[in-house]
mmCIF file of C-alpha atoms and ligand atoms in Angstrom:
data_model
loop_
_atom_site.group_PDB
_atom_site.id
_atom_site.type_symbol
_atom_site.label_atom_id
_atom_site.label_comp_id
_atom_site.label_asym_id
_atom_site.label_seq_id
_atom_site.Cartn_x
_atom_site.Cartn_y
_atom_site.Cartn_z
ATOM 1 C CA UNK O 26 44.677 81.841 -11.950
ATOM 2 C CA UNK O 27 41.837 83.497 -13.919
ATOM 3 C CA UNK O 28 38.476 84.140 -12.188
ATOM 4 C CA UNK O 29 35.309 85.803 -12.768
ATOM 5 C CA UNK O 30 33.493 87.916 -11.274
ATOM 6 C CA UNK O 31 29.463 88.740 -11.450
ATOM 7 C CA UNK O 32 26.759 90.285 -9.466
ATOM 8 C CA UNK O 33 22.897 88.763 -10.204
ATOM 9 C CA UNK O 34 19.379 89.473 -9.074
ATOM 10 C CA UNK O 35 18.407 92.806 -7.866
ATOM 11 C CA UNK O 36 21.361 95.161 -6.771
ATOM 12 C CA UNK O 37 21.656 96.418 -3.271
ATOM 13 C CA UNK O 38 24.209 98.586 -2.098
ATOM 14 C CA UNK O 39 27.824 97.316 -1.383
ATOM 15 C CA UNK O 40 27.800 95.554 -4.299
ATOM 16 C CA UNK O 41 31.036 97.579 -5.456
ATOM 17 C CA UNK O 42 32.468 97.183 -2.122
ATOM 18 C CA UNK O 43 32.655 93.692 -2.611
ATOM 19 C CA UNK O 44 34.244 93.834 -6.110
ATOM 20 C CA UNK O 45 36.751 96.118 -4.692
ATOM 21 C CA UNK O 46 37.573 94.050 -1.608
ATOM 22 C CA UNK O 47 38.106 90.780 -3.851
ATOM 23 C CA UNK O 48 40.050 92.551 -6.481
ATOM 24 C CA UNK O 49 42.751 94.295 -4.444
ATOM 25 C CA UNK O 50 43.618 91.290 -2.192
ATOM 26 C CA UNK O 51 43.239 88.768 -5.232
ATOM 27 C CA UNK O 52 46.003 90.943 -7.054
ATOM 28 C CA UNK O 53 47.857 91.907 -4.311
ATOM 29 C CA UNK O 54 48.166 89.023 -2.358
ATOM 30 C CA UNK O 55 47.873 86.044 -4.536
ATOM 31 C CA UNK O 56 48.170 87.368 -8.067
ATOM 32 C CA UNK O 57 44.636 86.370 -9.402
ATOM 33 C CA UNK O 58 43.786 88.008 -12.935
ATOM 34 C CA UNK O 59 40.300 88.974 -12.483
ATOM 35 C CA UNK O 60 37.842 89.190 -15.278
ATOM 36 C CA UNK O 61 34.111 91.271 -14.684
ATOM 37 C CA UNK O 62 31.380 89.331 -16.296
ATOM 38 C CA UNK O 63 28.848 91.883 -17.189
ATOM 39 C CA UNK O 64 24.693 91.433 -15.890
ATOM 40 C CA UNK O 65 25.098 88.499 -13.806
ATOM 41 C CA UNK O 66 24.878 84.987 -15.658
ATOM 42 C CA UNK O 67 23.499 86.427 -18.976
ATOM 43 C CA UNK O 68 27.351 87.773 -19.179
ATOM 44 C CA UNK O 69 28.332 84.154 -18.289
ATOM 45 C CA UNK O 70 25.899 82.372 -21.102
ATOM 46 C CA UNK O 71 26.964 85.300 -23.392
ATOM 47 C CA UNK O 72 31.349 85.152 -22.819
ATOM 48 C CA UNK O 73 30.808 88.845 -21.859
ATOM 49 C CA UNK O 74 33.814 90.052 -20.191
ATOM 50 C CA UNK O 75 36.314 92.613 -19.445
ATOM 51 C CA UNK O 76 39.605 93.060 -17.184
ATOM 52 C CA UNK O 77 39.168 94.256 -13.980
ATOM 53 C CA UNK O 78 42.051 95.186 -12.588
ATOM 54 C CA UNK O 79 42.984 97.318 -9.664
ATOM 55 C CA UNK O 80 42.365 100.501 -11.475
ATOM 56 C CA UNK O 81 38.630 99.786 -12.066
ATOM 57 C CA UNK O 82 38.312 99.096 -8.799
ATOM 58 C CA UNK O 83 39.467 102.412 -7.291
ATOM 59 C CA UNK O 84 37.206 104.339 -4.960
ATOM 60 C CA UNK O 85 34.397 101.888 -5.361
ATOM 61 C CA UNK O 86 33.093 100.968 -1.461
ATOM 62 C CA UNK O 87 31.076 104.173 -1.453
ATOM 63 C CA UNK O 88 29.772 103.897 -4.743
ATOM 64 C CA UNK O 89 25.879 102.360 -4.850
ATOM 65 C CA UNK O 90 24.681 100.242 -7.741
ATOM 66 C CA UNK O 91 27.084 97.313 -9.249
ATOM 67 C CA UNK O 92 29.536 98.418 -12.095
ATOM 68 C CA UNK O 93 29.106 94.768 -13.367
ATOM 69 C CA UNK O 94 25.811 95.380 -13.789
ATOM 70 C CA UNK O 95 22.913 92.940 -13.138
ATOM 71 C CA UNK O 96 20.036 91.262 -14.598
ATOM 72 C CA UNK O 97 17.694 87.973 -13.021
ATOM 73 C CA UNK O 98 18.947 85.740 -16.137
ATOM 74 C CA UNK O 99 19.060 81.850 -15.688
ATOM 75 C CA UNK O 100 22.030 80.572 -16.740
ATOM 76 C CA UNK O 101 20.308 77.165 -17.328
ATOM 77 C CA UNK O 102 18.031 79.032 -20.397
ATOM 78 C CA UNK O 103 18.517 79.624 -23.781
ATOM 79 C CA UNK O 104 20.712 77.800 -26.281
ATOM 80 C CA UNK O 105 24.077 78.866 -25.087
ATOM 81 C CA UNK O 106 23.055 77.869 -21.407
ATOM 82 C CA UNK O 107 22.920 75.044 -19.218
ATOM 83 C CA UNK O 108 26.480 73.756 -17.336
ATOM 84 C CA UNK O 109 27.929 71.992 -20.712
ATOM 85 C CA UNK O 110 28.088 75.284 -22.496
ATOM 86 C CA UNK O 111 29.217 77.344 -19.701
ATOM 87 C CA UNK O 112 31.975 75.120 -19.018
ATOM 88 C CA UNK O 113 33.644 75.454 -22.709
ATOM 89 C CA UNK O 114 32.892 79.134 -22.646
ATOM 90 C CA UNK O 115 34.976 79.338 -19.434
ATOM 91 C CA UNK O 116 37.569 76.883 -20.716
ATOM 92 C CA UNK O 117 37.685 79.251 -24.043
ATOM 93 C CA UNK O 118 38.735 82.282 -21.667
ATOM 94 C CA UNK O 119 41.198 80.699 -19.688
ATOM 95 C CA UNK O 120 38.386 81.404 -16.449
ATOM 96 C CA UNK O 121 39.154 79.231 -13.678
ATOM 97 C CA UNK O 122 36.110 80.017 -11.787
ATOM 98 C CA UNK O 123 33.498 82.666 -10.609
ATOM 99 C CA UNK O 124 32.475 84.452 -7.949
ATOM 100 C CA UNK O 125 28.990 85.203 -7.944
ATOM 101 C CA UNK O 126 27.714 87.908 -6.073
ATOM 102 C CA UNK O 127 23.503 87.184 -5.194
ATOM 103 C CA UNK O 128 20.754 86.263 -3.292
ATOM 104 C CA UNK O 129 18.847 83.088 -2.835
ATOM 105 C CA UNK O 130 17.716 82.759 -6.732
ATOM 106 C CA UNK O 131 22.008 83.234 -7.642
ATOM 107 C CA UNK O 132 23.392 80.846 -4.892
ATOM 108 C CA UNK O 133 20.498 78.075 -6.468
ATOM 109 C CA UNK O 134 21.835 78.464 -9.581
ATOM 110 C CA UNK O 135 25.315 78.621 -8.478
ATOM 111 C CA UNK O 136 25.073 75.585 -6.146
ATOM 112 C CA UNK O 137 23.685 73.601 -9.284
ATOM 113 C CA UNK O 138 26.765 74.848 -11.547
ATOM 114 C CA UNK O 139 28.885 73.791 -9.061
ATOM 115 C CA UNK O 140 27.293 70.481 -8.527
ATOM 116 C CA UNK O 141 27.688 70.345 -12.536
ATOM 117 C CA UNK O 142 30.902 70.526 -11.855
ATOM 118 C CA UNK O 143 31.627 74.208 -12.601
ATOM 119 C CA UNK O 144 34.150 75.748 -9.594
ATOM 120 C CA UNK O 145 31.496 78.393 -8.103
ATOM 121 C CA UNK O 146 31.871 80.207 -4.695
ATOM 122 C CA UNK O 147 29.196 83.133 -3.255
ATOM 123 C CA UNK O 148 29.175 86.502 -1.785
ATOM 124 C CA UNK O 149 25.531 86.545 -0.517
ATOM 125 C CA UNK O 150 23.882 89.591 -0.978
ATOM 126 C CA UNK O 151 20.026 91.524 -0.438
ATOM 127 C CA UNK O 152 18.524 93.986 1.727
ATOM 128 C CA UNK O 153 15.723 91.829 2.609
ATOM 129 C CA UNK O 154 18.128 89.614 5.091
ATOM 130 C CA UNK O 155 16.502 86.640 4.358
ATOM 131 C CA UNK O 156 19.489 84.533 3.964
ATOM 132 C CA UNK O 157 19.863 82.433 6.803
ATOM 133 C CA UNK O 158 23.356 81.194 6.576
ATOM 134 C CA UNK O 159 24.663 84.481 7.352
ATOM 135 C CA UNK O 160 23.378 86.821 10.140
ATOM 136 C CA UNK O 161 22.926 89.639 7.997
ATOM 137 C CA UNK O 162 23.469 90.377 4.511
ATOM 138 C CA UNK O 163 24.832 93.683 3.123
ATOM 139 C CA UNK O 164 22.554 96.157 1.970
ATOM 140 C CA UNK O 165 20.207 95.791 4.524
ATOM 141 C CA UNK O 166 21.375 98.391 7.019
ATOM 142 C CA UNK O 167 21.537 101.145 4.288
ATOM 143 C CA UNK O 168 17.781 99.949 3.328
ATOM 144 C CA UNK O 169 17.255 100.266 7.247
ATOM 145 C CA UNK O 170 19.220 103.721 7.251
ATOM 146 C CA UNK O 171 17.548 105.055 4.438
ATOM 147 C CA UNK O 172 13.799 103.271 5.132
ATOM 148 C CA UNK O 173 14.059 105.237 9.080
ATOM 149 C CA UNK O 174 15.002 108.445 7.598
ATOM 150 C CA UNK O 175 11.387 108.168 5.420
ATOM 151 C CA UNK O 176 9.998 107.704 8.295
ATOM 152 C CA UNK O 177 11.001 110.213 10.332
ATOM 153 C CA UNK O 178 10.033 112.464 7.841
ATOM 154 C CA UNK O 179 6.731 111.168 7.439
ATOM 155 C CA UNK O 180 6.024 111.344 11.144
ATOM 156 C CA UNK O 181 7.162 115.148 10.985
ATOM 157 C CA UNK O 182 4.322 115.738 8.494
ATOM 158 C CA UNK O 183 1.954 113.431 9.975
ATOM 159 C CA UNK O 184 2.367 115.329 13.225
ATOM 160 C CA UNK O 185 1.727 118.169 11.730
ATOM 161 C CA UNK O 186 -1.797 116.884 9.921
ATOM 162 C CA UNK O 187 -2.464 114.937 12.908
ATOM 163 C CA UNK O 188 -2.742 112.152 10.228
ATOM 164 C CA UNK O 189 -1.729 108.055 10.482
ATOM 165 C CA UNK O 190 0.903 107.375 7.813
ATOM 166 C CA UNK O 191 1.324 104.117 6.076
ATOM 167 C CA UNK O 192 4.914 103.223 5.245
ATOM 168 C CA UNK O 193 5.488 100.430 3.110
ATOM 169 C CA UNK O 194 9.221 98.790 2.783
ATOM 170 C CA UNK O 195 10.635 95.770 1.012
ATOM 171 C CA UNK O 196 11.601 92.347 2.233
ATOM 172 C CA UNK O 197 9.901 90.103 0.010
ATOM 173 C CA UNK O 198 8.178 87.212 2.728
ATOM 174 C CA UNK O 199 10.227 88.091 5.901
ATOM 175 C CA UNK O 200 9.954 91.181 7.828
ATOM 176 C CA UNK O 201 13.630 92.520 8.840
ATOM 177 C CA UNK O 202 13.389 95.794 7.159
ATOM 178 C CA UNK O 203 9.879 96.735 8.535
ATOM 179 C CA UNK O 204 11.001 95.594 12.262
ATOM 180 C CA UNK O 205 14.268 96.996 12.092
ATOM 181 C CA UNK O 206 13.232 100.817 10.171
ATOM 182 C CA UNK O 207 9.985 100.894 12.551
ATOM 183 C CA UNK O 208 11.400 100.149 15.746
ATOM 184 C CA UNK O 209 14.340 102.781 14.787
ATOM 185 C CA UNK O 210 11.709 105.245 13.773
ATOM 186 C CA UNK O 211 8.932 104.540 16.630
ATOM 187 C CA UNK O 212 6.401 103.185 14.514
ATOM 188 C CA UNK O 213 3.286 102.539 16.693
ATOM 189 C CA UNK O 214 2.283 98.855 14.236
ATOM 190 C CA UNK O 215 4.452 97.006 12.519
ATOM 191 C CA UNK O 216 2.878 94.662 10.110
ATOM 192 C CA UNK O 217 5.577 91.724 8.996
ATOM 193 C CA UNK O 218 4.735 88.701 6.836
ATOM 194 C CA UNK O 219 5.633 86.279 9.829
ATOM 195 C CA UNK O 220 2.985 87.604 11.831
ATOM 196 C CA UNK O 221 -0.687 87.878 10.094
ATOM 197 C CA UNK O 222 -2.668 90.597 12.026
ATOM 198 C CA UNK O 223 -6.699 91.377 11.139
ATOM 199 C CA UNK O 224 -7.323 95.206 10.067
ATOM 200 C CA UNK O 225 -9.161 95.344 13.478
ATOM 201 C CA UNK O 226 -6.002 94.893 15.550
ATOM 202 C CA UNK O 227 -4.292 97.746 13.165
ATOM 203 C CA UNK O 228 -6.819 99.985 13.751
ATOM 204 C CA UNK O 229 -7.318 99.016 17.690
ATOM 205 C CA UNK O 230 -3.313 99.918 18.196
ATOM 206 C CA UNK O 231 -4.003 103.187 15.805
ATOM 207 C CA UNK O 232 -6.643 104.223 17.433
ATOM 208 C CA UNK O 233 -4.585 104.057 21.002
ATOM 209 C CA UNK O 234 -1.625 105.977 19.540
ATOM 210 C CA UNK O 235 -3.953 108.437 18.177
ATOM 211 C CA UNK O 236 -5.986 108.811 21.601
ATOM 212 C CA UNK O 237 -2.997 109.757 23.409
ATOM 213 C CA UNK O 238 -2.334 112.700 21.056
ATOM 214 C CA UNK O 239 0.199 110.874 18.802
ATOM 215 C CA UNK O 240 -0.156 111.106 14.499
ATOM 216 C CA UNK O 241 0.041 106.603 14.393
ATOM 217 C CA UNK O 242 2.598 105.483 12.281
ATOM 218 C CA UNK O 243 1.748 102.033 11.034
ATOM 219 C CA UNK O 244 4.916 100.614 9.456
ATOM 220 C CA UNK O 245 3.770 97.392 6.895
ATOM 221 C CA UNK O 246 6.569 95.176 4.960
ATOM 222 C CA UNK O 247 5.247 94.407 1.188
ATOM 223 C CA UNK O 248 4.878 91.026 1.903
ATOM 224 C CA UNK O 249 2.572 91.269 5.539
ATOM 225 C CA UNK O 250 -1.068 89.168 4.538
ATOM 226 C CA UNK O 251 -3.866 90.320 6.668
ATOM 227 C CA UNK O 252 -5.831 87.538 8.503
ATOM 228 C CA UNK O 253 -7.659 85.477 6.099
ATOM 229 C CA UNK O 254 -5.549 86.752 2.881
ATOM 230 C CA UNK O 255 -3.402 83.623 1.486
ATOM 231 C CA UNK O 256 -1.232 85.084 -0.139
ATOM 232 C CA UNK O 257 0.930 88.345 -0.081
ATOM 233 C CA UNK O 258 -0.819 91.293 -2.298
ATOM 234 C CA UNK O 259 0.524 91.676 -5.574
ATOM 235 C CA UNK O 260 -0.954 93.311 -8.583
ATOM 236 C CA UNK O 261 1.932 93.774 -10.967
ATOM 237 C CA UNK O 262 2.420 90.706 -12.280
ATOM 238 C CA UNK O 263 5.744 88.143 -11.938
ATOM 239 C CA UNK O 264 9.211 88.596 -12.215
ATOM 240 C CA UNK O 265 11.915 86.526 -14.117
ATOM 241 C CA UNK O 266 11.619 83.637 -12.196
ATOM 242 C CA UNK O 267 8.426 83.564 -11.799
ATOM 243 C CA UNK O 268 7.843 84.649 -8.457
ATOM 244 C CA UNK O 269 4.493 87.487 -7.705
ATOM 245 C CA UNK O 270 6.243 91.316 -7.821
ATOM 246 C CA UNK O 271 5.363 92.492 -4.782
ATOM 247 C CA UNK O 272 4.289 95.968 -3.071
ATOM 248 C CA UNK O 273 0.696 97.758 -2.861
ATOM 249 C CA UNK O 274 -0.507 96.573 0.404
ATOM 250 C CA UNK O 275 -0.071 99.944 2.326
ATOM 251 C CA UNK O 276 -2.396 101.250 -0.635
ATOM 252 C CA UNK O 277 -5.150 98.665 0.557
ATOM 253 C CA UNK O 278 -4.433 99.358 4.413
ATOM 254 C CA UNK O 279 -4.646 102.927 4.336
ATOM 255 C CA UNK O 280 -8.297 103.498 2.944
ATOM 256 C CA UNK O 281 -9.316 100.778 5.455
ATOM 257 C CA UNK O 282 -7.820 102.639 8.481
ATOM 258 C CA UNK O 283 -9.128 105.773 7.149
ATOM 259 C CA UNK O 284 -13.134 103.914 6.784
ATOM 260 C CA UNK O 285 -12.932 101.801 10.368
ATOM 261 C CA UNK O 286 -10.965 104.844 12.884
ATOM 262 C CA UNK O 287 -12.121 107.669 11.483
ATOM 263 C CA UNK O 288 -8.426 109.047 10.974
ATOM 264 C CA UNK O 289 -6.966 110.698 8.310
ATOM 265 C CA UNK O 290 -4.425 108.257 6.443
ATOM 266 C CA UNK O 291 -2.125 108.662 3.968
ATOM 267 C CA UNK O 292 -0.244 105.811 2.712
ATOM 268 C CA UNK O 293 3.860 105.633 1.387
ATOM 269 C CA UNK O 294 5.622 103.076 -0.419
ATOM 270 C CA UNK O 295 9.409 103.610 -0.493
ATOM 271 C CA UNK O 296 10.144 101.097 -3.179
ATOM 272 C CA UNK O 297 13.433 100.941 -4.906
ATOM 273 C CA UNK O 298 14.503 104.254 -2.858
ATOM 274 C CA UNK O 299 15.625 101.459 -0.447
ATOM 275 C CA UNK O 300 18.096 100.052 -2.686
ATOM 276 C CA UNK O 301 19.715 103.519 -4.308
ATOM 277 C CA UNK O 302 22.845 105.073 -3.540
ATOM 278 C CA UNK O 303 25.617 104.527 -1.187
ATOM 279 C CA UNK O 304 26.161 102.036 1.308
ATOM 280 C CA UNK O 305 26.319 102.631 4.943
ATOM 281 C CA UNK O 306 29.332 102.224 6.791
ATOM 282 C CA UNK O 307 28.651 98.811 8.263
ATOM 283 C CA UNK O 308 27.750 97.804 4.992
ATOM 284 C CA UNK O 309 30.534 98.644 3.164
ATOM 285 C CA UNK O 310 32.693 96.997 6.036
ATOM 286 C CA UNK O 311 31.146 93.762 6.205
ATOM 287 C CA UNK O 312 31.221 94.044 2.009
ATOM 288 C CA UNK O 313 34.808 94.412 2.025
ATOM 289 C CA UNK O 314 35.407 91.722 4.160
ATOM 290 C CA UNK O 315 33.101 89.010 2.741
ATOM 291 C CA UNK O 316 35.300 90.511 -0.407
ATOM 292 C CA UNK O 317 38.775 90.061 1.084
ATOM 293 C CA UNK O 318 37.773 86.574 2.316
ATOM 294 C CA UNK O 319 36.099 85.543 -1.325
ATOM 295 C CA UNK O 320 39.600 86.318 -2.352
ATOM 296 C CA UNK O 321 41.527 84.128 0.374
ATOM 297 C CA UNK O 322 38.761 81.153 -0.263
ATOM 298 C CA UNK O 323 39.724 80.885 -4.157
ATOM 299 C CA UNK O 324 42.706 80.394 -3.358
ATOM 300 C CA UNK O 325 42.129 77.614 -0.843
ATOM 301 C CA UNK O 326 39.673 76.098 -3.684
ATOM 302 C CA UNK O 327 36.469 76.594 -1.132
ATOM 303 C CA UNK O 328 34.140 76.103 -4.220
ATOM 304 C CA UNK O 329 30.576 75.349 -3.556
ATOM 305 C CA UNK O 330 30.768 77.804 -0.952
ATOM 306 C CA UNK O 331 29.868 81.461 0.208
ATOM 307 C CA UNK O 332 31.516 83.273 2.576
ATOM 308 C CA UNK O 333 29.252 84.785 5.308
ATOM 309 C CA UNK O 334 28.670 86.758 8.496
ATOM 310 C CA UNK O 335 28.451 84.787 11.893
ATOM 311 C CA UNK O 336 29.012 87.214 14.727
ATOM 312 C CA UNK O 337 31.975 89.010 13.718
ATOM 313 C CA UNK O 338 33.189 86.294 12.312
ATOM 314 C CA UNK O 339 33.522 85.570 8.576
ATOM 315 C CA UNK O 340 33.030 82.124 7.669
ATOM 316 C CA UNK O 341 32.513 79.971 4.900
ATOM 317 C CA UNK O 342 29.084 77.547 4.599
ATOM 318 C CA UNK O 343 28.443 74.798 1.880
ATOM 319 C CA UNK O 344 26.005 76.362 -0.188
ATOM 320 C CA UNK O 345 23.447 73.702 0.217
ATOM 321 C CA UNK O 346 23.581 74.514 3.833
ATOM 322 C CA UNK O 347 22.759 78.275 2.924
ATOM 323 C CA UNK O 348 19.780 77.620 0.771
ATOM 324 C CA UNK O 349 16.251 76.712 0.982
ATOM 325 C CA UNK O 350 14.677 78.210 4.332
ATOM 326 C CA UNK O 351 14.191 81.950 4.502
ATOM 327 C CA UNK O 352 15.940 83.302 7.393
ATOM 328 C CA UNK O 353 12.382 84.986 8.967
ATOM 329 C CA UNK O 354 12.343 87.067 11.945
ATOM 330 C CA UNK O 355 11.820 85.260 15.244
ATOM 331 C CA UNK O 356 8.662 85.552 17.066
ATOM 332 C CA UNK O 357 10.102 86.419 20.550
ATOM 333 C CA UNK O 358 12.133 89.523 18.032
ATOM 334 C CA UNK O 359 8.623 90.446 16.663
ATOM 335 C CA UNK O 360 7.293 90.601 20.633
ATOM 336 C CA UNK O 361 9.877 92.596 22.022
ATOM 337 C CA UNK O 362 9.482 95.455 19.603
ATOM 338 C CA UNK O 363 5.439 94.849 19.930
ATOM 339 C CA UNK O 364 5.763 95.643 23.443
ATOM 340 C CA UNK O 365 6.126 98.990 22.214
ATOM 341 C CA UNK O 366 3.444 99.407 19.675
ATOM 342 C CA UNK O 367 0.023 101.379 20.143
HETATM 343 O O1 F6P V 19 15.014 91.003 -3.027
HETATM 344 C C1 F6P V 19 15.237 92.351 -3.029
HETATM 345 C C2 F6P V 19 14.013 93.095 -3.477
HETATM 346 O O2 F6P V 19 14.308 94.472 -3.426
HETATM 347 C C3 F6P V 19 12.740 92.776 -2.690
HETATM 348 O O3 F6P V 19 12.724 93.411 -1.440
HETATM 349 C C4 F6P V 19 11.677 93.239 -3.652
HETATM 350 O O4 F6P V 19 10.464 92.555 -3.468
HETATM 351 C C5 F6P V 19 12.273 92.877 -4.979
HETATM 352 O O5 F6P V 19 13.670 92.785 -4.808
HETATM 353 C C6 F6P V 19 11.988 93.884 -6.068
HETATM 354 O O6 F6P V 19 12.525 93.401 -7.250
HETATM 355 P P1 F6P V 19 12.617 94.200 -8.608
HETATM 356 O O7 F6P V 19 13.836 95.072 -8.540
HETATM 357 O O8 F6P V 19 12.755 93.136 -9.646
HETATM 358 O O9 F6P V 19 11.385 95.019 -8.743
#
């Protein structure tokens, strides 16, 4: 058996840990030739592959990034793509079938392959955690690790000015990194896109930190829309599929603050920090597993599926079952780390 391997959409760390985890047990235990398929489908559309064998592999569940490399290509553009062409191109190479390694915008286009009739199984990945088939995604502890550590340095030289610091983090429209890196790091708001709040409750639960002697720390997730906005802020255009790039609102938050309490504030936005470097431990755990298991379903034929985290547990869901509503935080998860806020 001959399969493929690819990571799409933006990288997140683990990536590699995957790769590694499906490699050794597909050559180990069932004798899979693995091919790497290089920037996600563009490497499909364009036949561009290479052996991966146990040796490229080696060392790989610390290492950040994807050694496959990525890009946000639709396999359904351009003249060499859509399912017809795919299919000879994989028939050409002897490739039984792929693994692709993404978030929601990959598993759409993988679930249509495979309902095209190509075989197609997914490793869901992103630090946003706003796949709801699986519990939580990889990447999104390290983006928590790495989004608290900002923090806490931000609070040590907000302390110090006695200012209110605005930190912005990713998550695209739900709010699992903000909840998650501000309850860690004590923020006194957290602004998430589930729950619209007016600049006049910010600044009430600022100004209530800040009475009681504390620098606020106001902790808002890129895609948060004050009261009244409609949409989330976005001033950089779109991305390859269309969808608004997000990140700025921290920038608009922070001179408001400033104007209605009176407080010095500085606003942050971590940015692609959050998806640098090496994975946590956790993450490169559950990578390797949903990597040893990617391995096990090939062999079983569990196409049209992705293997993913429930409980412990890894399972395997039918990707239409995995796509189409976000996985957002729950209200009564938002309350319980509100109780702490101001
Ligand atoms: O989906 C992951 C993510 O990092 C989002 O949190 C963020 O909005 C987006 O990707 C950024 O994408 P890009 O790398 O294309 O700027």
């Amino acid at each position: 058996m001959k399969i493929g391997i690819l990571t799409s959409g933006g990288d997140c760390p683990g990536l590699n840990a995957v790769i590694r985890g499906v490699v050794l047990k597909g050559t180990t235990a069932y004798d899979i030739e693995f091919v790497g398929i290089r920037d996600g489908w563009r490497g499909v559309v364009d036949a561009d592959f290479f052996p991966l064998t146990r040796h490229e592999v080696k060392g790989l569940s610390k290492v950040g990034g994807t050694i496959l490399g990525t890009s946000r290509t639709n396999p359904y553009e351009g003249p060499r793509g859509g399912s017809e062409n795919i299919a000879k191109t994989l028939a050409r190479h002897g490739i039984d079938g792929i693994i692709a390694i993404g978030g929601e915008g990959t598993l759409a286009a993988a679930n249509r392959l495979y309902n095209d009739g190509i075989n197609v199984l997914g490793v869901p990945k992103t630090i946003d955690n706003d796949l709801r088939a699986t519990d939580y995604s990889f990447g999104f502890d390290t983006a928590v690790n790495i989004a608290t550590e900002a923090m806490d340095r931000l609070r040590t030289t907000g302390d110090s000015h006695q200012r209110c610091m605005v930190a912005e983090v990713m998550g695209r429209h739900v709010g699992w990194i903000a909840l998650h890196s501000g309850m860690a790091a004590g923020a006194h708001v957290i602004c998430i896109p589930e729950v619209p709040m007016s600049i006049d409750e910010i600044c009430e639960l600022v100004s209530r930190a800040h009475d009681r002697g504390r620098a606020p720390m106001v902790v808002v997730s890129e895609g948060f829309t004050l009261k009244g906005m409609e949409e989330a802020y976005s001033d950089k255009g779109l991305d390859a599929f269309n969808r608004p790039r997000l990140g700025g609102i921290s920038e608009v938050l922070a001179p408001e603050i400033e104007r209605i309490t009176g407080i010095e504030t500085r606003a942050t936005v971590l940015g692609h920090i959050q998806r640098g470097g090496s994975p946590s431990g956790f993450d490169r755990v559950l990578a390797t597993r949903l990597g040893l298991q990617a391995a096990d379903a090939v062999v079983d034929g569990a196409w049209g599926q992705m293997v993913a985290m429930r409980g412990t547990a890894i399972v395997r869901v039918p990707f239409a079952e995995a796509l189409g509503e976000l996985n957002t935080v729950p209200l009564p998860r938002y309350e319980e780390a509100a109780a702490l806020f101001g």
